[in-house]
One Martini backbone bead per residue (centre of mass of N, CA, C, O) as a GRO file, in nm:
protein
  442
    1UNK     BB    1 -12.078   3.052  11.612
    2UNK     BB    2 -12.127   2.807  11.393
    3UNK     BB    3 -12.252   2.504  11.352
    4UNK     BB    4 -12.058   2.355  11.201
    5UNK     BB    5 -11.770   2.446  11.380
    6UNK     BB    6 -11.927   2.269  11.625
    7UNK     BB    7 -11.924   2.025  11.516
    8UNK     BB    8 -11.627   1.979  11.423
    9UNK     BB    9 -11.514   1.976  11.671
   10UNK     BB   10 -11.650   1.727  11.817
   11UNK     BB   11 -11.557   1.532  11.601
   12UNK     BB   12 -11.270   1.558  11.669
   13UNK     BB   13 -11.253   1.499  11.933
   14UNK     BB   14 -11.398   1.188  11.904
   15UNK     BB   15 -11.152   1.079  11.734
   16UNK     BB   16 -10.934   1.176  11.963
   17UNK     BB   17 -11.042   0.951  12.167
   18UNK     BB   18 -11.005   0.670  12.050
   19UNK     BB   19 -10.693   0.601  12.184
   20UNK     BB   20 -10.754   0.676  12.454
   21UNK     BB   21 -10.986   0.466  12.529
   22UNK     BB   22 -10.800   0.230  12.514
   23UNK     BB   23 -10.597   0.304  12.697
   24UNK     BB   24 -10.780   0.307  12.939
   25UNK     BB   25 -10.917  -0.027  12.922
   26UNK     BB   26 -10.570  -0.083  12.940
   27UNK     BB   27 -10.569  -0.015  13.228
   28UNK     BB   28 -10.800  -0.160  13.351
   29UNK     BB   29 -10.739  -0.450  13.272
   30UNK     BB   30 -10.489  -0.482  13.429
   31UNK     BB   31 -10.593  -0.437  13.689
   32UNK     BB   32 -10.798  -0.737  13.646
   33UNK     BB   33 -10.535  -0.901  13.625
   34UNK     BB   34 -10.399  -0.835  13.880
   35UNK     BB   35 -10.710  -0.949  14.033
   36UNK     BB   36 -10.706  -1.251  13.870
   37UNK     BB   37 -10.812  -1.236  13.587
   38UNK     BB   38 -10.826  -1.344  13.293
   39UNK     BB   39 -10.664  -1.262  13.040
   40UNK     BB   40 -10.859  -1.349  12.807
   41UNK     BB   41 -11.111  -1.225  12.942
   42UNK     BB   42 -11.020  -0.930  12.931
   43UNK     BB   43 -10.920  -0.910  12.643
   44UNK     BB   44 -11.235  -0.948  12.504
   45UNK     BB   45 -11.358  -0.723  12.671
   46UNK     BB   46 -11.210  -0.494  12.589
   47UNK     BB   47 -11.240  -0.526  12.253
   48UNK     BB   48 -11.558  -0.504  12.251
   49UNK     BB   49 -11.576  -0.226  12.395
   50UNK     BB   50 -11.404  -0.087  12.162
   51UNK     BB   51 -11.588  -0.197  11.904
   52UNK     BB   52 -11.830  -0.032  11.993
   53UNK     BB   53 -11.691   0.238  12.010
   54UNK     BB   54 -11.508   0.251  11.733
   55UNK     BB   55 -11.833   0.174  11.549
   56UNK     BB   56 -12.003   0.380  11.640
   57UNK     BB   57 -11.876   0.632  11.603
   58UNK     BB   58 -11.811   0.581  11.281
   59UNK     BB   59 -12.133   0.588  11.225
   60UNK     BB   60 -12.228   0.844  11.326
   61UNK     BB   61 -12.077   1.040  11.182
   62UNK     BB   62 -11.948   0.943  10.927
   63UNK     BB   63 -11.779   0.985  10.688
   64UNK     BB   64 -11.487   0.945  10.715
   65UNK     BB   65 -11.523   0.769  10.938
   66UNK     BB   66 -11.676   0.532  10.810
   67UNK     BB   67 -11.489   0.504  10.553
   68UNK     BB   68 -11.257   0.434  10.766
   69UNK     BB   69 -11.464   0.139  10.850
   70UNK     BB   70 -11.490   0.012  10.611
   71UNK     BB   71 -11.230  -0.053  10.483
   72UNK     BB   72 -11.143  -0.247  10.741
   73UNK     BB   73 -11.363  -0.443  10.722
   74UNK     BB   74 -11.226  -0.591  10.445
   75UNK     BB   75 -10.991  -0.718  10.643
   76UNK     BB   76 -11.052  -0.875  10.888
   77UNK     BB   77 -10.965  -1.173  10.815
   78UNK     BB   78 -10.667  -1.086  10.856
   79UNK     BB   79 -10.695  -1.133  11.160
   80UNK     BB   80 -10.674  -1.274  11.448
   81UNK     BB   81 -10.900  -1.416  11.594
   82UNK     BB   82 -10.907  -1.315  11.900
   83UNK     BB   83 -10.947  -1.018  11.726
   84UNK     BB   84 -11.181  -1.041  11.549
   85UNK     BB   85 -11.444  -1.153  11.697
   86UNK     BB   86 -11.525  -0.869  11.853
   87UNK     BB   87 -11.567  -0.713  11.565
   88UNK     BB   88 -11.748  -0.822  11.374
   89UNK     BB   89 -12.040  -0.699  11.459
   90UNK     BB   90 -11.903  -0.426  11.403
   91UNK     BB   91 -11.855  -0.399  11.141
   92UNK     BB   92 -12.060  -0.512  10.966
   93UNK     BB   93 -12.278  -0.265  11.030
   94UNK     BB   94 -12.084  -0.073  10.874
   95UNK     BB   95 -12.181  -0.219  10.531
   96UNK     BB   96 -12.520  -0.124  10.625
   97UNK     BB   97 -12.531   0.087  10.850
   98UNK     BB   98 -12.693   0.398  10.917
   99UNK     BB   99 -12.786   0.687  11.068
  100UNK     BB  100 -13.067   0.887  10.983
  101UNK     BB  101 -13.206   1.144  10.830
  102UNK     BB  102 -13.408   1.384  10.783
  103UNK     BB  103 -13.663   1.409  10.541
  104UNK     BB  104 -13.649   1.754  10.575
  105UNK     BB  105 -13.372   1.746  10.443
  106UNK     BB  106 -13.383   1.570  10.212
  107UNK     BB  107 -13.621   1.760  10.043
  108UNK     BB  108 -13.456   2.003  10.019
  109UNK     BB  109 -13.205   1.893   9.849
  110UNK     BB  110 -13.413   1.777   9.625
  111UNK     BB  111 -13.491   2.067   9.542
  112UNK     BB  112 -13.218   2.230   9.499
  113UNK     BB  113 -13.120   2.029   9.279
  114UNK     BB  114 -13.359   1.977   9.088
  115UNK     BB  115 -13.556   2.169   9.052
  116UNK     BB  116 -13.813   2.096   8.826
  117UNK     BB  117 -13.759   1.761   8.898
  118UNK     BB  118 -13.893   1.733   9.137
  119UNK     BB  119 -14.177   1.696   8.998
  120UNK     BB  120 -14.092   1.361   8.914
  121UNK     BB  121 -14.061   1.298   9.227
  122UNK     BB  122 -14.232   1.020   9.407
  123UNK     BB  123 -14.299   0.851   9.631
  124UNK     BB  124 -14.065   0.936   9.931
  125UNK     BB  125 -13.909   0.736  10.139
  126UNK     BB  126 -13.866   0.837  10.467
  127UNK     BB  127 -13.689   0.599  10.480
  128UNK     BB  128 -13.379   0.427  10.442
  129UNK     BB  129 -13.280   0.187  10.247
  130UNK     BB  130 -12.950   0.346  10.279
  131UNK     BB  131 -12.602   0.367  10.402
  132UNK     BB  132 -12.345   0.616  10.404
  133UNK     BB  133 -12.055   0.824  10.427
  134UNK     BB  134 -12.188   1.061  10.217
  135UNK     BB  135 -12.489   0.895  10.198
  136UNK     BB  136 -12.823   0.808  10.151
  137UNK     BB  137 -13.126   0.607  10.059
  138UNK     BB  138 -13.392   0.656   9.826
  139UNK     BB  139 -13.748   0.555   9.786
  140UNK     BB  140 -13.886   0.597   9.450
  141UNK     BB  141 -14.037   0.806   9.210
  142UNK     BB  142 -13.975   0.868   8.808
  143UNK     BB  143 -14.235   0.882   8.638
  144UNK     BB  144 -14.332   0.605   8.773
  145UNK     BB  145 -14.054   0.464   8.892
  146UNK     BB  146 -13.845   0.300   9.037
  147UNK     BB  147 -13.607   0.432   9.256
  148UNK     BB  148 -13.292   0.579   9.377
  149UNK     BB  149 -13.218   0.784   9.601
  150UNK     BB  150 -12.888   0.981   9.634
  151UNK     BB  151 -12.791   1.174   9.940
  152UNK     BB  152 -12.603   1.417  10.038
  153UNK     BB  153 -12.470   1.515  10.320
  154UNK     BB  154 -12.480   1.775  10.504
  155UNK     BB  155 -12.121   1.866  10.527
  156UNK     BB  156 -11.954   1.608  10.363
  157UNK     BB  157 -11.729   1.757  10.312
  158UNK     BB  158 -11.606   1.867  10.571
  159UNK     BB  159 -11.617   1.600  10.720
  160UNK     BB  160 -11.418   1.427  10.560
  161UNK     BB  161 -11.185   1.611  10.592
  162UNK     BB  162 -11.153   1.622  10.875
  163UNK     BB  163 -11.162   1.338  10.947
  164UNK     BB  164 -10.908   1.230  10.767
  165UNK     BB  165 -10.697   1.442  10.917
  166UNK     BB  166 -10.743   1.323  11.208
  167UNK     BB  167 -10.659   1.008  11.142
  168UNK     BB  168 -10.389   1.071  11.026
  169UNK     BB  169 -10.303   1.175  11.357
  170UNK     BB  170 -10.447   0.893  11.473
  171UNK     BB  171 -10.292   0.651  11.336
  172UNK     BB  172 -10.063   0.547  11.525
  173UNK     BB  173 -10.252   0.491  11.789
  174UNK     BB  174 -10.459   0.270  11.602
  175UNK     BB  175 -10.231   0.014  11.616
  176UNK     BB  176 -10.385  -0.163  11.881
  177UNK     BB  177 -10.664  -0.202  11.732
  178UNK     BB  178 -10.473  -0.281  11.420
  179UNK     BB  179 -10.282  -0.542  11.456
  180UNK     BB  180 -10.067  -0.512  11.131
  181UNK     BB  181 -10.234  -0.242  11.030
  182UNK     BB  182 -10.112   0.018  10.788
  183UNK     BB  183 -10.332   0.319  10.791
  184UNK     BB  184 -10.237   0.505  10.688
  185UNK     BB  185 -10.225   0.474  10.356
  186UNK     BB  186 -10.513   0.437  10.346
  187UNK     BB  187 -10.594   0.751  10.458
  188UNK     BB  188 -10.431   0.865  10.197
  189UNK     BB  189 -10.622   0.744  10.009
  190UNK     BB  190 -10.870   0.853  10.070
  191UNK     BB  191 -10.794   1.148   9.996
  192UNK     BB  192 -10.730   1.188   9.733
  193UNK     BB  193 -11.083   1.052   9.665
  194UNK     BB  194 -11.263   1.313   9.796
  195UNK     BB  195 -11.324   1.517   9.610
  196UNK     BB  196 -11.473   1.256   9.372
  197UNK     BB  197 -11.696   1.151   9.586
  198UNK     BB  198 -11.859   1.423   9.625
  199UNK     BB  199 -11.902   1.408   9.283
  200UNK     BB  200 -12.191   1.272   9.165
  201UNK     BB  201 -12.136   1.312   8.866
  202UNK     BB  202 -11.914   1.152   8.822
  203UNK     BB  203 -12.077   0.875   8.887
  204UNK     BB  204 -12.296   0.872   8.698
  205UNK     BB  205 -12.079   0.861   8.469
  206UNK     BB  206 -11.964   0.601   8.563
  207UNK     BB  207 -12.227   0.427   8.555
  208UNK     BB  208 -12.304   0.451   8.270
  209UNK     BB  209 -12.072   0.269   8.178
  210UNK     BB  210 -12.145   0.010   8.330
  211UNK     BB  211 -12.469  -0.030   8.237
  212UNK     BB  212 -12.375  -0.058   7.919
  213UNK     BB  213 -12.187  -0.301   7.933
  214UNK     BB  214 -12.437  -0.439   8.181
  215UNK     BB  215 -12.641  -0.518   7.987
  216UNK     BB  216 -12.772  -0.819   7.993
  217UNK     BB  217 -12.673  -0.948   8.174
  218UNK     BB  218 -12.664  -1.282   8.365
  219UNK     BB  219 -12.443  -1.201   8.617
  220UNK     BB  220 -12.493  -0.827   8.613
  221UNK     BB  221 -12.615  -0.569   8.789
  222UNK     BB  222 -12.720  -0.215   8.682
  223UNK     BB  223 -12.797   0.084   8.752
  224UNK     BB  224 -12.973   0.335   8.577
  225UNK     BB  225 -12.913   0.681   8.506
  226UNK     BB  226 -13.154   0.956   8.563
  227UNK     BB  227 -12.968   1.121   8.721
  228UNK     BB  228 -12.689   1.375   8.791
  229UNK     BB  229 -12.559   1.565   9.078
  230UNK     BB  230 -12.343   1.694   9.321
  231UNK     BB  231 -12.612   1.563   9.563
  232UNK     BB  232 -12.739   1.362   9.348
  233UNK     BB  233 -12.893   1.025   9.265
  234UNK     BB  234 -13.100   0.879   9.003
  235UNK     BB  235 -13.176   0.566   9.003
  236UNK     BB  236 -13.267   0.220   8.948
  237UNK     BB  237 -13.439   0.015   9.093
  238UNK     BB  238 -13.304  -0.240   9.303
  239UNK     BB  239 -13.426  -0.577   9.377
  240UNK     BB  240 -13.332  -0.694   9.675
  241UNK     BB  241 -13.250  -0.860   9.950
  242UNK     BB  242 -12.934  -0.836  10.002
  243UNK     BB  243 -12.622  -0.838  10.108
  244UNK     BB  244 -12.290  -0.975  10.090
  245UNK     BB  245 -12.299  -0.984  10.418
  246UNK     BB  246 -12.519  -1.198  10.458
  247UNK     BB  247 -12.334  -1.439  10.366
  248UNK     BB  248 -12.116  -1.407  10.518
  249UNK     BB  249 -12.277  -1.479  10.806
  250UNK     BB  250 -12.544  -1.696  10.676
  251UNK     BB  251 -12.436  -1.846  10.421
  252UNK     BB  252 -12.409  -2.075  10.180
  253UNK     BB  253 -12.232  -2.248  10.001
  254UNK     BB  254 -12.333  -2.186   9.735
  255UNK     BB  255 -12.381  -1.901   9.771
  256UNK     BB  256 -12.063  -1.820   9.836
  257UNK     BB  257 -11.970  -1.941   9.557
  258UNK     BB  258 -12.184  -1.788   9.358
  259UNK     BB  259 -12.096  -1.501   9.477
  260UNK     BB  260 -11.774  -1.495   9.471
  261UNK     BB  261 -11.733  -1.529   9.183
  262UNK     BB  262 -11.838  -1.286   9.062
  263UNK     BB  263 -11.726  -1.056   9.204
  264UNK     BB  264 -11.475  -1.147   9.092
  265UNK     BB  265 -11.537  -1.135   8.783
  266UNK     BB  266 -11.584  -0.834   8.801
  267UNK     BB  267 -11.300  -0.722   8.898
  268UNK     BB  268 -11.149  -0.849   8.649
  269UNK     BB  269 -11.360  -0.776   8.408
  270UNK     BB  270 -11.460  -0.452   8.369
  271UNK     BB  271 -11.222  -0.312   8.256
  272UNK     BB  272 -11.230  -0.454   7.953
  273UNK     BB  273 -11.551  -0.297   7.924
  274UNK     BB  274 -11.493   0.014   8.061
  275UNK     BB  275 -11.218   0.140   8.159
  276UNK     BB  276 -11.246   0.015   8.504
  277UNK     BB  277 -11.222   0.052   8.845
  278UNK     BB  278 -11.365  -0.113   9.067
  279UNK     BB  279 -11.216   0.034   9.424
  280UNK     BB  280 -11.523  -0.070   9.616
  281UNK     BB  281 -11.528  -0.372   9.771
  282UNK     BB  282 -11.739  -0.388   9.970
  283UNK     BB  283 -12.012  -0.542  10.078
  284UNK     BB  284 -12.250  -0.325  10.015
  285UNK     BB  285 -12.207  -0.295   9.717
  286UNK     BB  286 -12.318  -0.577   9.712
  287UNK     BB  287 -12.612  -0.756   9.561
  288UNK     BB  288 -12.895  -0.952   9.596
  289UNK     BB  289 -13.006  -1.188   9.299
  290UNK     BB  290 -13.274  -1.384   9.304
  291UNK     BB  291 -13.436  -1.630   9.205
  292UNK     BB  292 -13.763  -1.731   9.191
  293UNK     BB  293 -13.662  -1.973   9.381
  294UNK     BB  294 -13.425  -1.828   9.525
  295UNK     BB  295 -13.183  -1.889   9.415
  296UNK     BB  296 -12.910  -1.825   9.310
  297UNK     BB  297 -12.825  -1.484   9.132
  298UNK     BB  298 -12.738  -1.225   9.097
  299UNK     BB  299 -12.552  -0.912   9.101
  300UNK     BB  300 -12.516  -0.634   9.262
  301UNK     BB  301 -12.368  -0.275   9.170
  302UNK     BB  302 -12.241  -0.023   9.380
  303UNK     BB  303 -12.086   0.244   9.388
  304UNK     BB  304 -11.962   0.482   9.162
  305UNK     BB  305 -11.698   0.669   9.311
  306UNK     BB  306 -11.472   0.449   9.309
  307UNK     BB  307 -11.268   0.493   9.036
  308UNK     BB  308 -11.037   0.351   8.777
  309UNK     BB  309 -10.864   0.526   8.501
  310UNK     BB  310 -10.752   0.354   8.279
  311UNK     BB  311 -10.508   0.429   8.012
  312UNK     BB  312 -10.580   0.114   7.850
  313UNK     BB  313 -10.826   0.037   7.918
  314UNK     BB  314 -10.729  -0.172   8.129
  315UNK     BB  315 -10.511  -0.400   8.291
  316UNK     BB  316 -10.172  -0.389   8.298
  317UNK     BB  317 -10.018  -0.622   8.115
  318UNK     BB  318  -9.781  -0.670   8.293
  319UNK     BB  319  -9.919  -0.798   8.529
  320UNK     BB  320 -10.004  -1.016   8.389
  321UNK     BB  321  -9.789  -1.116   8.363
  322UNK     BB  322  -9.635  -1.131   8.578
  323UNK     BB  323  -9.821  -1.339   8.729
  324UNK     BB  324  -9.795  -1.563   8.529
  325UNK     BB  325  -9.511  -1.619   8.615
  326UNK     BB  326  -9.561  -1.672   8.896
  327UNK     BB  327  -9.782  -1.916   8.830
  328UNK     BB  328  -9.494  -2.076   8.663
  329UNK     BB  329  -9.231  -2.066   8.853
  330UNK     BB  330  -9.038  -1.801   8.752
  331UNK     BB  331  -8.841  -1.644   8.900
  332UNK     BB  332  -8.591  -1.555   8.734
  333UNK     BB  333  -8.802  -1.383   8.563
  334UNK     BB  334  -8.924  -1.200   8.752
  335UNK     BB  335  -8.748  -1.020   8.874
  336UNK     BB  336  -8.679  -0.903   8.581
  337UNK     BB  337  -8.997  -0.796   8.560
  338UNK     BB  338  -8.978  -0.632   8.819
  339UNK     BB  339  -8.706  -0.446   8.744
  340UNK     BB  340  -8.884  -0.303   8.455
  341UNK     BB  341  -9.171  -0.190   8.619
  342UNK     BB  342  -9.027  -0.103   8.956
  343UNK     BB  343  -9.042  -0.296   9.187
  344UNK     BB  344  -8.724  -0.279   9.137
  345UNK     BB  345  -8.462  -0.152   9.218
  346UNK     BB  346  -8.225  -0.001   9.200
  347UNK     BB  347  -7.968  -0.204   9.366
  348UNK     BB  348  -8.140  -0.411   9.401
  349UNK     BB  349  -8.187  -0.718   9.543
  350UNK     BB  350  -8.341  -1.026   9.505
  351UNK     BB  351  -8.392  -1.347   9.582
  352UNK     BB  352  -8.595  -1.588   9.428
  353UNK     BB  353  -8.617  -1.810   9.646
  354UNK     BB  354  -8.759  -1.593   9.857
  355UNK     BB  355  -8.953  -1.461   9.624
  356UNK     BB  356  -9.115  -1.768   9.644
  357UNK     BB  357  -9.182  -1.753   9.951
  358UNK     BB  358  -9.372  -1.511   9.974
  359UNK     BB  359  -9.564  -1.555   9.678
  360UNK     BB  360  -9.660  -1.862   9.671
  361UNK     BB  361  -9.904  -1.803   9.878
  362UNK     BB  362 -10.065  -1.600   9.756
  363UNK     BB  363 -10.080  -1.741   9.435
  364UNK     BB  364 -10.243  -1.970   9.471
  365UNK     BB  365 -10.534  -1.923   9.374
  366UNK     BB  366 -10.396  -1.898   9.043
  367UNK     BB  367 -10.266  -2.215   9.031
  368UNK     BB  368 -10.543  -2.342   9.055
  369UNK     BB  369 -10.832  -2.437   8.951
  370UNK     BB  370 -10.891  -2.399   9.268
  371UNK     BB  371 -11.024  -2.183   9.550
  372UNK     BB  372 -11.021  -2.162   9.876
  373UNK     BB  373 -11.084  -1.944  10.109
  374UNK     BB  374 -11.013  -1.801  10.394
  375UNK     BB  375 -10.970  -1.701  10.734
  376UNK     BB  376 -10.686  -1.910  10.767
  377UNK     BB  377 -10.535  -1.797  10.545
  378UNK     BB  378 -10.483  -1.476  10.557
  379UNK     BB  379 -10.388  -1.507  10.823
  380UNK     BB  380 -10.135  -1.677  10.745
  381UNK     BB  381 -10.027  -1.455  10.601
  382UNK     BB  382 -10.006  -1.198  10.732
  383UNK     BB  383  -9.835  -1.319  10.963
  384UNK     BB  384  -9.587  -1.389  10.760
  385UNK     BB  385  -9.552  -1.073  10.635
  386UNK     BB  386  -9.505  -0.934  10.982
  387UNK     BB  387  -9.288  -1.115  11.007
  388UNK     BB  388  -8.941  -1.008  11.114
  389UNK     BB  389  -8.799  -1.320  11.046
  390UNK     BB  390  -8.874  -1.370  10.783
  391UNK     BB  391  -8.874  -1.388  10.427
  392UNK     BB  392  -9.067  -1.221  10.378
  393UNK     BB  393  -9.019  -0.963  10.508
  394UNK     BB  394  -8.780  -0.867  10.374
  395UNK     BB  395  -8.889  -0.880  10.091
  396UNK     BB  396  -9.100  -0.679  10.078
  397UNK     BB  397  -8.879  -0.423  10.156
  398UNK     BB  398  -8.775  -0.490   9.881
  399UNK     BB  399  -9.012  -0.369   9.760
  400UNK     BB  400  -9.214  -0.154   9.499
  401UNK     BB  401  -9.476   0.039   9.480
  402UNK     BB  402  -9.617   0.186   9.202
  403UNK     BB  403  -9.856   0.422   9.189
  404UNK     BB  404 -10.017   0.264   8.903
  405UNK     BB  405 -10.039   0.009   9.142
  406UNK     BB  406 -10.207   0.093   9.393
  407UNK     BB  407 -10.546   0.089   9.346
  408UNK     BB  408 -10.529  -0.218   9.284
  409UNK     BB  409 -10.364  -0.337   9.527
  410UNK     BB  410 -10.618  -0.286   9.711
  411UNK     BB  411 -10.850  -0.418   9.580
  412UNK     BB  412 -10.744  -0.685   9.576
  413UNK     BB  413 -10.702  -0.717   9.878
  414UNK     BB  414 -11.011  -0.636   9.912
  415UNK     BB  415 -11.102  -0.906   9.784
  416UNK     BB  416 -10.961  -1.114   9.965
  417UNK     BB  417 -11.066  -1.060  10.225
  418UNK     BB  418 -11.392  -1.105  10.105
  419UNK     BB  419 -11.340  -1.410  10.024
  420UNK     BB  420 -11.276  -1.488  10.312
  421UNK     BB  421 -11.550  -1.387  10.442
  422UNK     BB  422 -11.689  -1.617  10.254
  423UNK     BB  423 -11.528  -1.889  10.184
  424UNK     BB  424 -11.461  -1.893   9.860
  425UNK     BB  425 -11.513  -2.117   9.536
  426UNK     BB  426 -11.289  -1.983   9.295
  427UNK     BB  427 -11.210  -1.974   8.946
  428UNK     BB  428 -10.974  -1.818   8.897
  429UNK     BB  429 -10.756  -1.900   8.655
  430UNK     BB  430 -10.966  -1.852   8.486
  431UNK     BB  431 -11.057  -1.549   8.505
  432UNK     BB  432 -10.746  -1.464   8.448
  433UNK     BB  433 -10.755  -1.561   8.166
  434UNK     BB  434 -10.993  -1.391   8.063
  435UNK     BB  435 -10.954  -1.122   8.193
  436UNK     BB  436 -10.600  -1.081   8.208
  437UNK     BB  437 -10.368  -0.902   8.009
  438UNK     BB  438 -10.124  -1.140   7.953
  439UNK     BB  439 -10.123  -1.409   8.153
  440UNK     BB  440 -10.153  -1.657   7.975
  441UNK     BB  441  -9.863  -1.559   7.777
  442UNK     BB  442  -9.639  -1.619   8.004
   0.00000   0.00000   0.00000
């Protein structure tokens, strides 16, 4: 047997034992509740040991595996304070660093990879300066420039591809562990998505289009692509301080607020742009670049991997209509709005005022001027939308998410997750009107 299929062996092993390690732990539990000891110190107890288990083992496999770590960091922010508190400095890791391959690894790659080019690459940092699920990135010069090499780990698409198909088979059973997030259509788009992030070439093209865009801009820094192989990519080096992780964490009300706008502005901006929606918003690929006196400036935007090829090269104008309706309160224009999109299905009913229940909490950050974003908010609504007794919870049963709507409406839900565990005060409503079209004009 080659070395390969017995790593891959081992990894679906490991992926396969996530939930039954769970299953232990909660057997553990039971019997120190039995024994005496508290509840919730018990089950604080449990969580954190499962969140170290199970963000160790995705981390350290990397590949679909992190990917699928990296994914539900997004979510954090709306689970419940209880479940979530033990979790997050192991998610947060998850956002910003994995273990790095060994740099004569690294050298092979970038021989193989780019032939006679190799020889423009020099003083090539041993250590990676950032790593992620499918690739880690290293410190260098390209013809005496600043770059950074992005180089993609051997057998990273067997992984990839493996990693997948294992959390598909226990996707359910990893519901206890992620309560109230269903994990499969998750893991089915990222399955999707993994042939087209697999080959850095595709990304090279996507980046070149958004550094065009966004060439001296304000706002937004791209960092420009010099290379781009199957299993390589080498741009312009972006010189930052931390990642948007960093804020989260320890970032103060003004950085929040200064970094949460961007990141906004930039999401729901770049498709009139590029005819693009970056659709991997999680915190590590949004990079802080200080003004030279520290105060917050720029925002730098990495990994253009997943990206939605918009067909009107804009977000489609009938969603800003929708949006913009529900955000002027006419729910009976909305059902009929929604029953001609696709969201209601024929014969589906769905009564207005249920459907003002619904969705009038979700899209309140659109309808004020300014909207604070938090952590007890987005936890409210999760709350809300998962009880089965909720008028919203039978409401969302019967709408219906279209295809060509699937990939905006998860990345959106996710810059959701991302501005409440930053707590940023946004001026959404401002920035819809300006980029989303069709919105001003319902």
């Amino acid at each position: 047997m080659t070395e390969l299929p017995r790593k891959a062996v081992r990894r679906t092993a490991k992926l396969a034992a996530l939930p039954l390690g769970y299953a232990g732990r909660s057997a553990i539990g039971l019997g120190k509740r039995l024994g005496g000891k508290p509840a919730d110190t018990v089950m604080t107890e449990l969580q954190q040991r499962t969140a170290e288990q199970l963000f160790k083992t995705l981390g350290e496999l990397k590949g679909g595996a992190m990917k699928f770590g990296q994914a539900m960091s997004i979510f954090e922010a709306a689970l419940p304070e209880d479940v979530s508190a033990p979790y997050r400095e192991q998610l947060t890791k998850l956002q910003d660093s994995a273990p790095p391959m060994p740099t004569i690894t690294v050298r092979k790659i970038l021989a193989e990879e780019l032939g006679a080019d190799f020889e423009r690459l020099t003083h090539l940092d041993g250590d990676p300066a950032a790593a992620a699920s499918i690739g880690q990135v290293h410190r260098a010069r390209w013809d005496g420039r600043d770059v950074a090499v992005k180089v993609q780990y051997p057998g990273a698409g067997d992984a990839l591809r493996s990693d997948l198909r294992q959390l598909a088979r226990v996707a359910r059973t990893l519901g206890p562990v992620f309560p109230g997030i269903d994990v499969k259509p998750l893991i089915a788009e990222l399955q999707e998505r993994a042939e087209e992030e697999l080959d850095y070439r595709l990304e090279a093209e996507s980046q070149r289009i958004f550094a065009a865009a966004y060439a001296d801009d304000p706002d937004i820094a791209v960092p420009e692509v010099l290379a781009g192989t199957e299993r390589v990519l080498v741009t312009s080096w972006l010189e930052s301080t931390a990642s948007l992780a960093s804020v989260i964490r320890d970032g103060s009300e003004a950085e929040r607020n200064h970094y949460g706008e961007r990141f906004a502005r930039f999401l729901f901006g770049a498709p009139a742009r590029t005819g693009l929606l970056h659709a991997d918003p999680h915190p590590g690929n949004f990079r802080l670049i200080p003004e030279p006196d520290g105060s917050p400036g720029k925002l730098g935007v990495l990994d253009y991997g997943a990206v939605a090829r918009l067909p009107e090269r804009e977000l489609p104008r009938s969603l800003g209509t929708i949006l913009g309706i529900a955000c002027n309160d006419d729910y009976d224009a909305l059902v009929d709005a929604l029953r001609d999109e696709g969201f209601i299905r024929d014969k589906i009913q769905v009564d207005p005022d249920k459907l003002r229940s619904y969705l009038a909490p979700l899209i309140e950050p659109g309808r004020v001027e300014e909207f604070t974003f938090s952590r007890a908010w987005i936890q409210e609504q999760f709350a809300r939308i998962n009880d089965p007794r909720s008028d919203a919870y039978s409401v969302m049963l019967r709408l219906n998410l279209p295809p060509a709507y699937l990939l905006i409406h998860r990345t959106w839900v996710g810059a959701g997750g991302v501005l409440s565990q930053l707590g940023a005060t946004v001026r959404l409503r401002q920035i819809l009107t300006e980029t989303l079209p069709g919105f001003a004009e319902a």
